[in-house]
JSON list of C-alpha atoms in Angstrom, two decimals:
[
{"chain": "A", "resi": 1, "resn": "GLY", "atom": "CA", "xyz": [2.15, 0.69, -6.53]},
{"chain": "A", "resi": 2, "resn": "GLU", "atom": "CA", "xyz": [-0.74, 1.85, -8.67]},
{"chain": "A", "resi": 3, "resn": "ASN", "atom": "CA", "xyz": [-4.19, 0.47, -7.87]},
{"chain": "A", "resi": 4, "resn": "VAL", "atom": "CA", "xyz": [-6.97, 0.88, -10.43]},
{"chain": "A", "resi": 5, "resn": "GLU", "atom": "CA", "xyz": [-10.55, 0.19, -9.39]},
{"chain": "A", "resi": 6, "resn": "GLN", "atom": "CA", "xyz": [-13.26, -0.15, -12.01]},
{"chain": "A", "resi": 7, "resn": "HIS", "atom": "CA", "xyz": [-17.04, -0.01, -11.58]},
{"chain": "A", "resi": 8, "resn": "PRO", "atom": "CA", "xyz": [-19.45, -1.52, -12.29]},
{"chain": "A", "resi": 9, "resn": "SER", "atom": "CA", "xyz": [-18.28, -5.05, -13.00]},
{"chain": "A", "resi": 10, "resn": "THR", "atom": "CA", "xyz": [-21.32, -5.69, -15.19]},
{"chain": "A", "resi": 11, "resn": "LEU", "atom": "CA", "xyz": [-23.58, -3.26, -17.02]},
{"chain": "A", "resi": 12, "resn": "SER", "atom": "CA", "xyz": [-26.72, -3.99, -19.01]},
{"chain": "A", "resi": 13, "resn": "VAL", "atom": "CA", "xyz": [-28.20, -1.21, -21.14]},
{"chain": "A", "resi": 14, "resn": "GLN", "atom": "CA", "xyz": [-31.01, -0.89, -23.65]},
{"chain": "A", "resi": 15, "resn": "GLU", "atom": "CA", "xyz": [-29.90, -0.30, -27.20]},
{"chain": "A", "resi": 16, "resn": "GLY", "atom": "CA", "xyz": [-29.73, 3.41, -27.85]},
{"chain": "A", "resi": 17, "resn": "ASP", "atom": "CA", "xyz": [-29.11, 4.31, -24.21]},
{"chain": "A", "resi": 18, "resn": "SER", "atom": "CA", "xyz": [-25.80, 5.51, -22.78]},
{"chain": "A", "resi": 19, "resn": "ALA", "atom": "CA", "xyz": [-23.27, 3.47, -20.82]},
{"chain": "A", "resi": 20, "resn": "VAL", "atom": "CA", "xyz": [-20.84, 4.88, -18.28]},
{"chain": "A", "resi": 21, "resn": "ILE", "atom": "CA", "xyz": [-17.90, 3.06, -16.71]},
{"chain": "A", "resi": 22, "resn": "LYS", "atom": "CA", "xyz": [-15.89, 4.66, -13.92]},
{"chain": "A", "resi": 23, "resn": "CYS", "atom": "CA", "xyz": [-12.35, 4.07, -12.74]},
{"chain": "A", "resi": 24, "resn": "THR", "atom": "CA", "xyz": [-10.28, 5.44, -9.91]},
{"chain": "A", "resi": 25, "resn": "TYR", "atom": "CA", "xyz": [-6.52, 5.33, -9.52]},
{"chain": "A", "resi": 26, "resn": "SER", "atom": "CA", "xyz": [-4.21, 5.79, -6.58]},
{"chain": "A", "resi": 27, "resn": "ASP", "atom": "CA", "xyz": [-0.90, 7.07, -7.98]},
{"chain": "A", "resi": 28, "resn": "SER", "atom": "CA", "xyz": [-0.96, 10.84, -8.49]},
{"chain": "A", "resi": 29, "resn": "ALA", "atom": "CA", "xyz": [1.99, 10.45, -10.90]},
{"chain": "A", "resi": 30, "resn": "SER", "atom": "CA", "xyz": [-0.18, 8.55, -13.39]},
{"chain": "A", "resi": 31, "resn": "ASN", "atom": "CA", "xyz": [-0.35, 10.50, -16.64]},
{"chain": "A", "resi": 32, "resn": "TYR", "atom": "CA", "xyz": [-1.78, 8.16, -19.28]},
{"chain": "A", "resi": 33, "resn": "PHE", "atom": "CA", "xyz": [-5.22, 6.54, -19.22]},
{"chain": "A", "resi": 34, "resn": "PRO", "atom": "CA", "xyz": [-6.18, 4.14, -22.02]},
{"chain": "A", "resi": 35, "resn": "TRP", "atom": "CA", "xyz": [-9.40, 2.19, -22.44]},
{"chain": "A", "resi": 36, "resn": "TYR", "atom": "CA", "xyz": [-9.54, -1.22, -24.05]},
{"chain": "A", "resi": 37, "resn": "LYS", "atom": "CA", "xyz": [-12.43, -3.22, -25.48]},
{"chain": "A", "resi": 38, "resn": "GLN", "atom": "CA", "xyz": [-12.22, -7.00, -25.52]},
{"chain": "A", "resi": 39, "resn": "GLU", "atom": "CA", "xyz": [-14.65, -8.96, -27.65]},
{"chain": "A", "resi": 40, "resn": "LEU", "atom": "CA", "xyz": [-15.16, -12.67, -27.20]},
{"chain": "A", "resi": 41, "resn": "GLY", "atom": "CA", "xyz": [-12.21, -14.67, -28.48]},
{"chain": "A", "resi": 42, "resn": "LYS", "atom": "CA", "xyz": [-10.10, -11.62, -29.21]},
{"chain": "A", "resi": 43, "resn": "GLY", "atom": "CA", "xyz": [-7.40, -9.59, -27.55]},
{"chain": "A", "resi": 44, "resn": "PRO", "atom": "CA", "xyz": [-8.05, -6.21, -25.96]},
{"chain": "A", "resi": 45, "resn": "GLN", "atom": "CA", "xyz": [-8.27, -3.40, -28.48]},
{"chain": "A", "resi": 46, "resn": "LEU", "atom": "CA", "xyz": [-7.38, 0.19, -27.66]},
{"chain": "A", "resi": 47, "resn": "ILE", "atom": "CA", "xyz": [-10.48, 2.32, -28.25]},
{"chain": "A", "resi": 48, "resn": "ILE", "atom": "CA", "xyz": [-9.53, 5.65, -26.74]},
{"chain": "A", "resi": 49, "resn": "ASP", "atom": "CA", "xyz": [-6.88, 7.13, -24.48]},
{"chain": "A", "resi": 50, "resn": "ILE", "atom": "CA", "xyz": [-6.33, 10.37, -22.63]},
{"chain": "A", "resi": 51, "resn": "ARG", "atom": "CA", "xyz": [-3.30, 12.04, -21.13]},
{"chain": "A", "resi": 52, "resn": "SER", "atom": "CA", "xyz": [-3.16, 14.00, -17.92]},
{"chain": "A", "resi": 53, "resn": "ASN", "atom": "CA", "xyz": [-2.95, 17.39, -19.62]},
{"chain": "A", "resi": 54, "resn": "VAL", "atom": "CA", "xyz": [-6.40, 16.89, -21.16]},
{"chain": "A", "resi": 55, "resn": "GLY", "atom": "CA", "xyz": [-9.72, 16.82, -19.32]},
{"chain": "A", "resi": 56, "resn": "GLU", "atom": "CA", "xyz": [-11.90, 15.26, -21.98]},
{"chain": "A", "resi": 57, "resn": "LYS", "atom": "CA", "xyz": [-11.54, 13.48, -25.30]},
{"chain": "A", "resi": 58, "resn": "LYS", "atom": "CA", "xyz": [-14.21, 12.35, -27.72]},
{"chain": "A", "resi": 59, "resn": "ASP", "atom": "CA", "xyz": [-14.23, 9.98, -30.68]},
{"chain": "A", "resi": 60, "resn": "GLN", "atom": "CA", "xyz": [-17.62, 9.58, -32.34]},
{"chain": "A", "resi": 61, "resn": "ARG", "atom": "CA", "xyz": [-19.87, 7.80, -29.80]},
{"chain": "A", "resi": 62, "resn": "ILE", "atom": "CA", "xyz": [-17.22, 7.31, -27.13]},
{"chain": "A", "resi": 63, "resn": "ALA", "atom": "CA", "xyz": [-15.73, 9.86, -24.80]},
{"chain": "A", "resi": 64, "resn": "VAL", "atom": "CA", "xyz": [-13.42, 9.80, -21.82]},
{"chain": "A", "resi": 65, "resn": "THR", "atom": "CA", "xyz": [-13.24, 12.32, -19.01]},
{"chain": "A", "resi": 66, "resn": "LEU", "atom": "CA", "xyz": [-10.45, 12.75, -16.49]},
{"chain": "A", "resi": 67, "resn": "ASN", "atom": "CA", "xyz": [-10.57, 14.41, -13.09]},
{"chain": "A", "resi": 68, "resn": "LYS", "atom": "CA", "xyz": [-6.98, 14.55, -11.82]},
{"chain": "A", "resi": 69, "resn": "THR", "atom": "CA", "xyz": [-7.91, 16.12, -8.53]},
{"chain": "A", "resi": 70, "resn": "ALA", "atom": "CA", "xyz": [-10.30, 13.31, -7.65]},
{"chain": "A", "resi": 71, "resn": "LYS", "atom": "CA", "xyz": [-8.14, 10.72, -9.42]},
{"chain": "A", "resi": 72, "resn": "HIS", "atom": "CA", "xyz": [-10.92, 9.27, -11.46]},
{"chain": "A", "resi": 73, "resn": "PHE", "atom": "CA", "xyz": [-11.69, 8.87, -15.12]},
{"chain": "A", "resi": 74, "resn": "SER", "atom": "CA", "xyz": [-14.74, 7.62, -16.97]},
{"chain": "A", "resi": 75, "resn": "LEU", "atom": "CA", "xyz": [-15.74, 6.12, -20.29]},
{"chain": "A", "resi": 76, "resn": "HIS", "atom": "CA", "xyz": [-19.00, 7.23, -21.85]},
{"chain": "A", "resi": 77, "resn": "ILE", "atom": "CA", "xyz": [-20.63, 5.39, -24.72]},
{"chain": "A", "resi": 78, "resn": "THR", "atom": "CA", "xyz": [-23.64, 7.10, -26.26]},
{"chain": "A", "resi": 79, "resn": "GLU", "atom": "CA", "xyz": [-26.34, 5.60, -28.51]},
{"chain": "A", "resi": 80, "resn": "THR", "atom": "CA", "xyz": [-25.22, 2.08, -27.65]},
{"chain": "A", "resi": 81, "resn": "GLN", "atom": "CA", "xyz": [-25.45, -0.59, -30.30]},
{"chain": "A", "resi": 82, "resn": "PRO", "atom": "CA", "xyz": [-25.31, -4.41, -30.07]},
{"chain": "A", "resi": 83, "resn": "GLU", "atom": "CA", "xyz": [-21.70, -4.37, -31.28]},
{"chain": "A", "resi": 84, "resn": "ASP", "atom": "CA", "xyz": [-20.76, -2.40, -28.17]},
{"chain": "A", "resi": 85, "resn": "SER", "atom": "CA", "xyz": [-21.33, -5.57, -26.11]},
{"chain": "A", "resi": 86, "resn": "ALA", "atom": "CA", "xyz": [-17.90, -6.55, -24.81]},
{"chain": "A", "resi": 87, "resn": "VAL", "atom": "CA", "xyz": [-15.60, -6.37, -21.79]},
{"chain": "A", "resi": 88, "resn": "TYR", "atom": "CA", "xyz": [-14.08, -2.94, -21.24]},
{"chain": "A", "resi": 89, "resn": "PHE", "atom": "CA", "xyz": [-10.86, -2.36, -19.31]},
{"chain": "A", "resi": 90, "resn": "CYS", "atom": "CA", "xyz": [-9.52, 0.92, -18.02]},
{"chain": "A", "resi": 91, "resn": "ALA", "atom": "CA", "xyz": [-5.84, 1.37, -17.24]},
{"chain": "A", "resi": 92, "resn": "ALA", "atom": "CA", "xyz": [-3.52, 3.94, -15.72]},
{"chain": "A", "resi": 93, "resn": "SER", "atom": "CA", "xyz": [0.18, 4.47, -16.31]},
{"chain": "A", "resi": 94, "resn": "ASN", "atom": "CA", "xyz": [2.87, 6.49, -14.57]},
{"chain": "A", "resi": 95, "resn": "ASP", "atom": "CA", "xyz": [5.45, 6.08, -17.36]},
{"chain": "A", "resi": 96, "resn": "TYR", "atom": "CA", "xyz": [6.87, 2.94, -15.86]},
{"chain": "A", "resi": 97, "resn": "LYS", "atom": "CA", "xyz": [3.95, 0.67, -15.21]},
{"chain": "A", "resi": 98, "resn": "LEU", "atom": "CA", "xyz": [0.54, 0.22, -16.79]},
{"chain": "A", "resi": 99, "resn": "SER", "atom": "CA", "xyz": [-2.07, -1.08, -14.35]},
{"chain": "A", "resi": 100, "resn": "PHE", "atom": "CA", "xyz": [-5.44, -2.42, -15.51]},
{"chain": "A", "resi": 101, "resn": "GLY", "atom": "CA", "xyz": [-8.81, -2.35, -13.85]},
{"chain": "A", "resi": 102, "resn": "ALA", "atom": "CA", "xyz": [-10.70, -5.62, -13.40]},
{"chain": "A", "resi": 103, "resn": "GLY", "atom": "CA", "xyz": [-13.01, -5.02, -16.36]},
{"chain": "A", "resi": 104, "resn": "THR", "atom": "CA", "xyz": [-16.67, -4.25, -17.01]},
{"chain": "A", "resi": 105, "resn": "THR", "atom": "CA", "xyz": [-18.86, -6.63, -18.99]},
{"chain": "A", "resi": 106, "resn": "VAL", "atom": "CA", "xyz": [-21.26, -4.50, -21.03]},
{"chain": "A", "resi": 107, "resn": "THR", "atom": "CA", "xyz": [-24.36, -6.09, -22.53]},
{"chain": "A", "resi": 108, "resn": "VAL", "atom": "CA", "xyz": [-26.50, -4.08, -24.92]},
{"chain": "A", "resi": 109, "resn": "ARG", "atom": "CA", "xyz": [-30.11, -5.36, -25.04]},
{"chain": "A", "resi": 110, "resn": "ALA", "atom": "CA", "xyz": [-31.89, -5.11, -28.37]},
{"chain": "B", "resi": 1, "resn": "ASP", "atom": "CA", "xyz": [-6.18, -6.28, -36.91]},
{"chain": "B", "resi": 2, "resn": "SER", "atom": "CA", "xyz": [-3.63, -5.03, -34.35]},
{"chain": "B", "resi": 3, "resn": "GLY", "atom": "CA", "xyz": [-0.60, -6.27, -36.29]},
{"chain": "B", "resi": 4, "resn": "VAL", "atom": "CA", "xyz": [0.54, -8.42, -33.36]},
{"chain": "B", "resi": 5, "resn": "THR", "atom": "CA", "xyz": [0.69, -12.11, -34.23]},
{"chain": "B", "resi": 6, "resn": "GLN", "atom": "CA", "xyz": [0.53, -14.88, -31.67]},
{"chain": "B", "resi": 7, "resn": "THR", "atom": "CA", "xyz": [0.96, -18.59, -32.29]},
{"chain": "B", "resi": 8, "resn": "PRO", "atom": "CA", "xyz": [-0.44, -21.08, -31.65]},
{"chain": "B", "resi": 9, "resn": "LYS", "atom": "CA", "xyz": [-4.04, -19.98, -31.07]},
{"chain": "B", "resi": 10, "resn": "HIS", "atom": "CA", "xyz": [-4.84, -23.01, -28.98]},
{"chain": "B", "resi": 11, "resn": "LEU", "atom": "CA", "xyz": [-2.64, -25.37, -27.02]},
{"chain": "B", "resi": 12, "resn": "ILE", "atom": "CA", "xyz": [-3.70, -28.43, -25.03]},
{"chain": "B", "resi": 13, "resn": "THR", "atom": "CA", "xyz": [-1.13, -30.20, -22.95]},
{"chain": "B", "resi": 14, "resn": "ALA", "atom": "CA", "xyz": [-0.74, -32.29, -19.82]},
{"chain": "B", "resi": 15, "resn": "THR", "atom": "CA", "xyz": [0.45, -31.36, -16.36]},
{"chain": "B", "resi": 16, "resn": "GLY", "atom": "CA", "xyz": [4.20, -31.36, -15.98]},
{"chain": "B", "resi": 17, "resn": "GLN", "atom": "CA", "xyz": [4.83, -30.53, -19.61]},
{"chain": "B", "resi": 18, "resn": "ARG", "atom": "CA", "xyz": [6.57, -27.52, -21.15]},
{"chain": "B", "resi": 19, "resn": "VAL", "atom": "CA", "xyz": [5.23, -25.26, -23.88]},
{"chain": "B", "resi": 20, "resn": "THR", "atom": "CA", "xyz": [6.45, -22.26, -25.85]},
{"chain": "B", "resi": 21, "resn": "LEU", "atom": "CA", "xyz": [4.22, -19.41, -26.94]},
{"chain": "B", "resi": 22, "resn": "ARG", "atom": "CA", "xyz": [5.37, -17.14, -29.73]},
{"chain": "B", "resi": 23, "resn": "CYS", "atom": "CA", "xyz": [4.70, -13.48, -30.46]},
{"chain": "B", "resi": 24, "resn": "SER", "atom": "CA", "xyz": [5.60, -11.24, -33.37]},
{"chain": "B", "resi": 25, "resn": "PRO", "atom": "CA", "xyz": [5.14, -7.54, -32.54]},
{"chain": "B", "resi": 26, "resn": "ARG", "atom": "CA", "xyz": [3.77, -4.88, -34.86]},
{"chain": "B", "resi": 27, "resn": "SER", "atom": "CA", "xyz": [6.25, -3.75, -37.44]},
{"chain": "B", "resi": 28, "resn": "GLY", "atom": "CA", "xyz": [8.48, -1.10, -35.89]},
{"chain": "B", "resi": 29, "resn": "ASP", "atom": "CA", "xyz": [7.50, -1.78, -32.28]},
{"chain": "B", "resi": 30, "resn": "LEU", "atom": "CA", "xyz": [10.46, -2.42, -30.01]},
{"chain": "B", "resi": 31, "resn": "SER", "atom": "CA", "xyz": [8.67, -3.40, -26.83]},
{"chain": "B", "resi": 32, "resn": "VAL", "atom": "CA", "xyz": [6.85, -6.64, -26.10]},
{"chain": "B", "resi": 33, "resn": "TYR", "atom": "CA", "xyz": [4.65, -7.39, -23.10]},
{"chain": "B", "resi": 34, "resn": "TRP", "atom": "CA", "xyz": [3.17, -10.68, -21.90]},
{"chain": "B", "resi": 35, "resn": "TYR", "atom": "CA", "xyz": [-0.09, -10.87, -19.97]},
{"chain": "B", "resi": 36, "resn": "GLN", "atom": "CA", "xyz": [-2.07, -13.75, -18.47]},
{"chain": "B", "resi": 37, "resn": "GLN", "atom": "CA", "xyz": [-5.87, -13.72, -18.36]},
{"chain": "B", "resi": 38, "resn": "SER", "atom": "CA", "xyz": [-7.54, -16.50, -16.38]},
{"chain": "B", "resi": 39, "resn": "LEU", "atom": "CA", "xyz": [-11.27, -17.21, -16.52]},
{"chain": "B", "resi": 40, "resn": "ASP", "atom": "CA", "xyz": [-13.22, -14.19, -15.29]},
{"chain": "B", "resi": 41, "resn": "GLN", "atom": "CA", "xyz": [-9.97, -12.52, -14.34]},
{"chain": "B", "resi": 42, "resn": "GLY", "atom": "CA", "xyz": [-8.42, -9.32, -15.47]},
{"chain": "B", "resi": 43, "resn": "LEU", "atom": "CA", "xyz": [-5.13, -8.88, -17.24]},
{"chain": "B", "resi": 44, "resn": "GLN", "atom": "CA", "xyz": [-2.15, -9.91, -15.13]},
{"chain": "B", "resi": 45, "resn": "PHE", "atom": "CA", "xyz": [1.16, -8.45, -16.29]},
{"chain": "B", "resi": 46, "resn": "LEU", "atom": "CA", "xyz": [3.93, -11.03, -16.55]},
{"chain": "B", "resi": 47, "resn": "ILE", "atom": "CA", "xyz": [6.98, -9.46, -18.18]},
{"chain": "B", "resi": 48, "resn": "GLN", "atom": "CA", "xyz": [8.15, -6.78, -20.60]},
{"chain": "B", "resi": 49, "resn": "TYR", "atom": "CA", "xyz": [11.04, -6.67, -23.04]},
{"chain": "B", "resi": 50, "resn": "TYR", "atom": "CA", "xyz": [12.43, -3.69, -24.89]},
{"chain": "B", "resi": 51, "resn": "ASN", "atom": "CA", "xyz": [14.74, -4.14, -27.85]},
{"chain": "B", "resi": 52, "resn": "GLY", "atom": "CA", "xyz": [15.93, -7.52, -26.59]},
{"chain": "B", "resi": 53, "resn": "GLU", "atom": "CA", "xyz": [16.40, -6.58, -22.95]},
{"chain": "B", "resi": 54, "resn": "GLU", "atom": "CA", "xyz": [14.14, -7.37, -20.02]},
{"chain": "B", "resi": 55, "resn": "ARG", "atom": "CA", "xyz": [12.52, -4.09, -18.91]},
{"chain": "B", "resi": 56, "resn": "ALA", "atom": "CA", "xyz": [10.05, -5.02, -16.20]},
{"chain": "B", "resi": 57, "resn": "LYS", "atom": "CA", "xyz": [8.74, -8.05, -14.36]},
{"chain": "B", "resi": 58, "resn": "GLY", "atom": "CA", "xyz": [5.30, -8.58, -12.95]},
{"chain": "B", "resi": 59, "resn": "ASN", "atom": "CA", "xyz": [3.67, -11.60, -11.38]},
{"chain": "B", "resi": 60, "resn": "ILE", "atom": "CA", "xyz": [5.65, -14.12, -13.38]},
{"chain": "B", "resi": 61, "resn": "LEU", "atom": "CA", "xyz": [6.25, -17.51, -11.81]},
{"chain": "B", "resi": 62, "resn": "GLU", "atom": "CA", "xyz": [9.75, -18.96, -11.66]},
{"chain": "B", "resi": 63, "resn": "ARG", "atom": "CA", "xyz": [8.50, -21.82, -13.87]},
{"chain": "B", "resi": 64, "resn": "PHE", "atom": "CA", "xyz": [7.89, -19.25, -16.60]},
{"chain": "B", "resi": 65, "resn": "SER", "atom": "CA", "xyz": [10.54, -17.49, -18.65]},
{"chain": "B", "resi": 66, "resn": "ALA", "atom": "CA", "xyz": [10.63, -15.31, -21.72]},
{"chain": "B", "resi": 67, "resn": "GLN", "atom": "CA", "xyz": [13.01, -13.74, -24.15]},
{"chain": "B", "resi": 68, "resn": "GLN", "atom": "CA", "xyz": [13.02, -11.31, -27.03]},
{"chain": "B", "resi": 69, "resn": "PHE", "atom": "CA", "xyz": [15.16, -12.16, -30.02]},
{"chain": "B", "resi": 70, "resn": "PRO", "atom": "CA", "xyz": [17.22, -9.84, -32.29]},
{"chain": "B", "resi": 71, "resn": "ASP", "atom": "CA", "xyz": [14.38, -9.81, -34.84]},
{"chain": "B", "resi": 72, "resn": "LEU", "atom": "CA", "xyz": [12.15, -8.58, -31.96]},
{"chain": "B", "resi": 73, "resn": "HIS", "atom": "CA", "xyz": [9.86, -11.57, -31.81]},
{"chain": "B", "resi": 74, "resn": "SER", "atom": "CA", "xyz": [9.34, -12.96, -28.34]},
{"chain": "B", "resi": 75, "resn": "GLU", "atom": "CA", "xyz": [8.73, -16.35, -26.79]},
{"chain": "B", "resi": 76, "resn": "LEU", "atom": "CA", "xyz": [7.14, -17.20, -23.46]},
{"chain": "B", "resi": 77, "resn": "ASN", "atom": "CA", "xyz": [8.19, -20.56, -22.04]},
{"chain": "B", "resi": 78, "resn": "LEU", "atom": "CA", "xyz": [5.97, -22.27, -19.48]},
{"chain": "B", "resi": 79, "resn": "SER", "atom": "CA", "xyz": [7.35, -25.36, -17.76]},
{"chain": "B", "resi": 80, "resn": "SER", "atom": "CA", "xyz": [6.21, -27.90, -15.17]},
{"chain": "B", "resi": 81, "resn": "LEU", "atom": "CA", "xyz": [2.68, -26.95, -16.12]},
{"chain": "B", "resi": 82, "resn": "GLU", "atom": "CA", "xyz": [-0.09, -27.13, -13.55]},
{"chain": "B", "resi": 83, "resn": "LEU", "atom": "CA", "xyz": [-3.86, -27.14, -14.01]},
{"chain": "B", "resi": 84, "resn": "GLY", "atom": "CA", "xyz": [-3.94, -23.58, -12.71]},
{"chain": "B", "resi": 85, "resn": "ASP", "atom": "CA", "xyz": [-1.79, -22.39, -15.59]},
{"chain": "B", "resi": 86, "resn": "SER", "atom": "CA", "xyz": [-4.75, -22.86, -17.93]},
{"chain": "B", "resi": 87, "resn": "ALA", "atom": "CA", "xyz": [-5.48, -19.36, -19.21]},
{"chain": "B", "resi": 88, "resn": "LEU", "atom": "CA", "xyz": [-5.33, -16.98, -22.13]},
{"chain": "B", "resi": 89, "resn": "TYR", "atom": "CA", "xyz": [-1.87, -15.59, -22.70]},
{"chain": "B", "resi": 90, "resn": "PHE", "atom": "CA", "xyz": [-1.66, -12.28, -24.52]},
{"chain": "B", "resi": 91, "resn": "CYS", "atom": "CA", "xyz": [1.26, -10.56, -26.09]},
{"chain": "B", "resi": 92, "resn": "ALA", "atom": "CA", "xyz": [1.20, -6.82, -26.67]},
{"chain": "B", "resi": 93, "resn": "SER", "atom": "CA", "xyz": [3.65, -4.49, -28.34]},
{"chain": "B", "resi": 94, "resn": "SER", "atom": "CA", "xyz": [4.36, -0.79, -28.26]},
{"chain": "B", "resi": 95, "resn": "ALA", "atom": "CA", "xyz": [6.69, 1.51, -30.11]},
{"chain": "B", "resi": 96, "resn": "GLN", "atom": "CA", "xyz": [8.52, 2.61, -27.02]},
{"chain": "B", "resi": 97, "resn": "GLY", "atom": "CA", "xyz": [9.57, 1.02, -23.78]},
{"chain": "B", "resi": 98, "resn": "ARG", "atom": "CA", "xyz": [7.64, 3.45, -21.63]},
{"chain": "B", "resi": 99, "resn": "ASP", "atom": "CA", "xyz": [4.23, 2.40, -20.39]},
{"chain": "B", "resi": 100, "resn": "ASN", "atom": "CA", "xyz": [2.54, 5.60, -21.48]},
{"chain": "B", "resi": 101, "resn": "SER", "atom": "CA", "xyz": [2.58, 4.64, -25.12]},
{"chain": "B", "resi": 102, "resn": "PRO", "atom": "CA", "xyz": [-0.35, 2.68, -26.60]},
{"chain": "B", "resi": 103, "resn": "LEU", "atom": "CA", "xyz": [-0.25, -1.09, -26.31]},
{"chain": "B", "resi": 104, "resn": "HIS", "atom": "CA", "xyz": [-1.49, -3.22, -29.17]},
{"chain": "B", "resi": 105, "resn": "PHE", "atom": "CA", "xyz": [-2.59, -6.74, -28.24]},
{"chain": "B", "resi": 106, "resn": "GLY", "atom": "CA", "xyz": [-2.57, -9.95, -30.20]},
{"chain": "B", "resi": 107, "resn": "ASN", "atom": "CA", "xyz": [-5.53, -12.33, -30.09]},
{"chain": "B", "resi": 108, "resn": "GLY", "atom": "CA", "xyz": [-3.87, -14.56, -27.56]},
{"chain": "B", "resi": 109, "resn": "THR", "atom": "CA", "xyz": [-2.98, -18.20, -27.07]},
{"chain": "B", "resi": 110, "resn": "ARG", "atom": "CA", "xyz": [-5.51, -20.27, -25.15]},
{"chain": "B", "resi": 111, "resn": "LEU", "atom": "CA", "xyz": [-3.61, -22.79, -23.03]},
{"chain": "B", "resi": 112, "resn": "THR", "atom": "CA", "xyz": [-5.46, -25.75, -21.55]},
{"chain": "B", "resi": 113, "resn": "VAL", "atom": "CA", "xyz": [-3.59, -27.97, -19.12]},
{"chain": "B", "resi": 114, "resn": "THR", "atom": "CA", "xyz": [-5.25, -31.34, -18.47]}
]
């Protein structure tokens, strides 16, 4: 089955700097790659997603890139702010099963 | 607000007991998913329903069961509870039954087994 690995597990950045989280997947049939943000006491919230026919997608300060050949995708957060502090999960789906990475705890230092 | 409603928010019970967690999906969504999140753990998929029918099963214990009703709300039943069942339980919904459509999560039910 699909195996999604996510790195790093924790990330501390200075406010205003960029944060990058990387994920790799094993199933070449995976075609949908969402990213979720989970704040303390809340459920995961979809923040951006990308499909396999697109190499990059951007939404304000967040962007996701996908390299199908290497089977990896990344989340980029620019100009980080304190409210970006949260746990971020990547996921990969092959139509039939959505598999999550283990999560990255991002802390933005003021 | 995701539109997915989970009740109760908190549940404290003793070992050996049985509890029922409830989920109302977003309006129009036909598929409901249940996930378990233990302390410092990721999201473990338990089970998925689509329009009342079981669609997929994950790492769900035999002591756990779920169903989706005609009005599309879902319930997760946990029985013979053990200390290790203490966790956050999330429900998510999507418009379709395929896993490449966006999932929208509720805020979870925190279960504490003492």
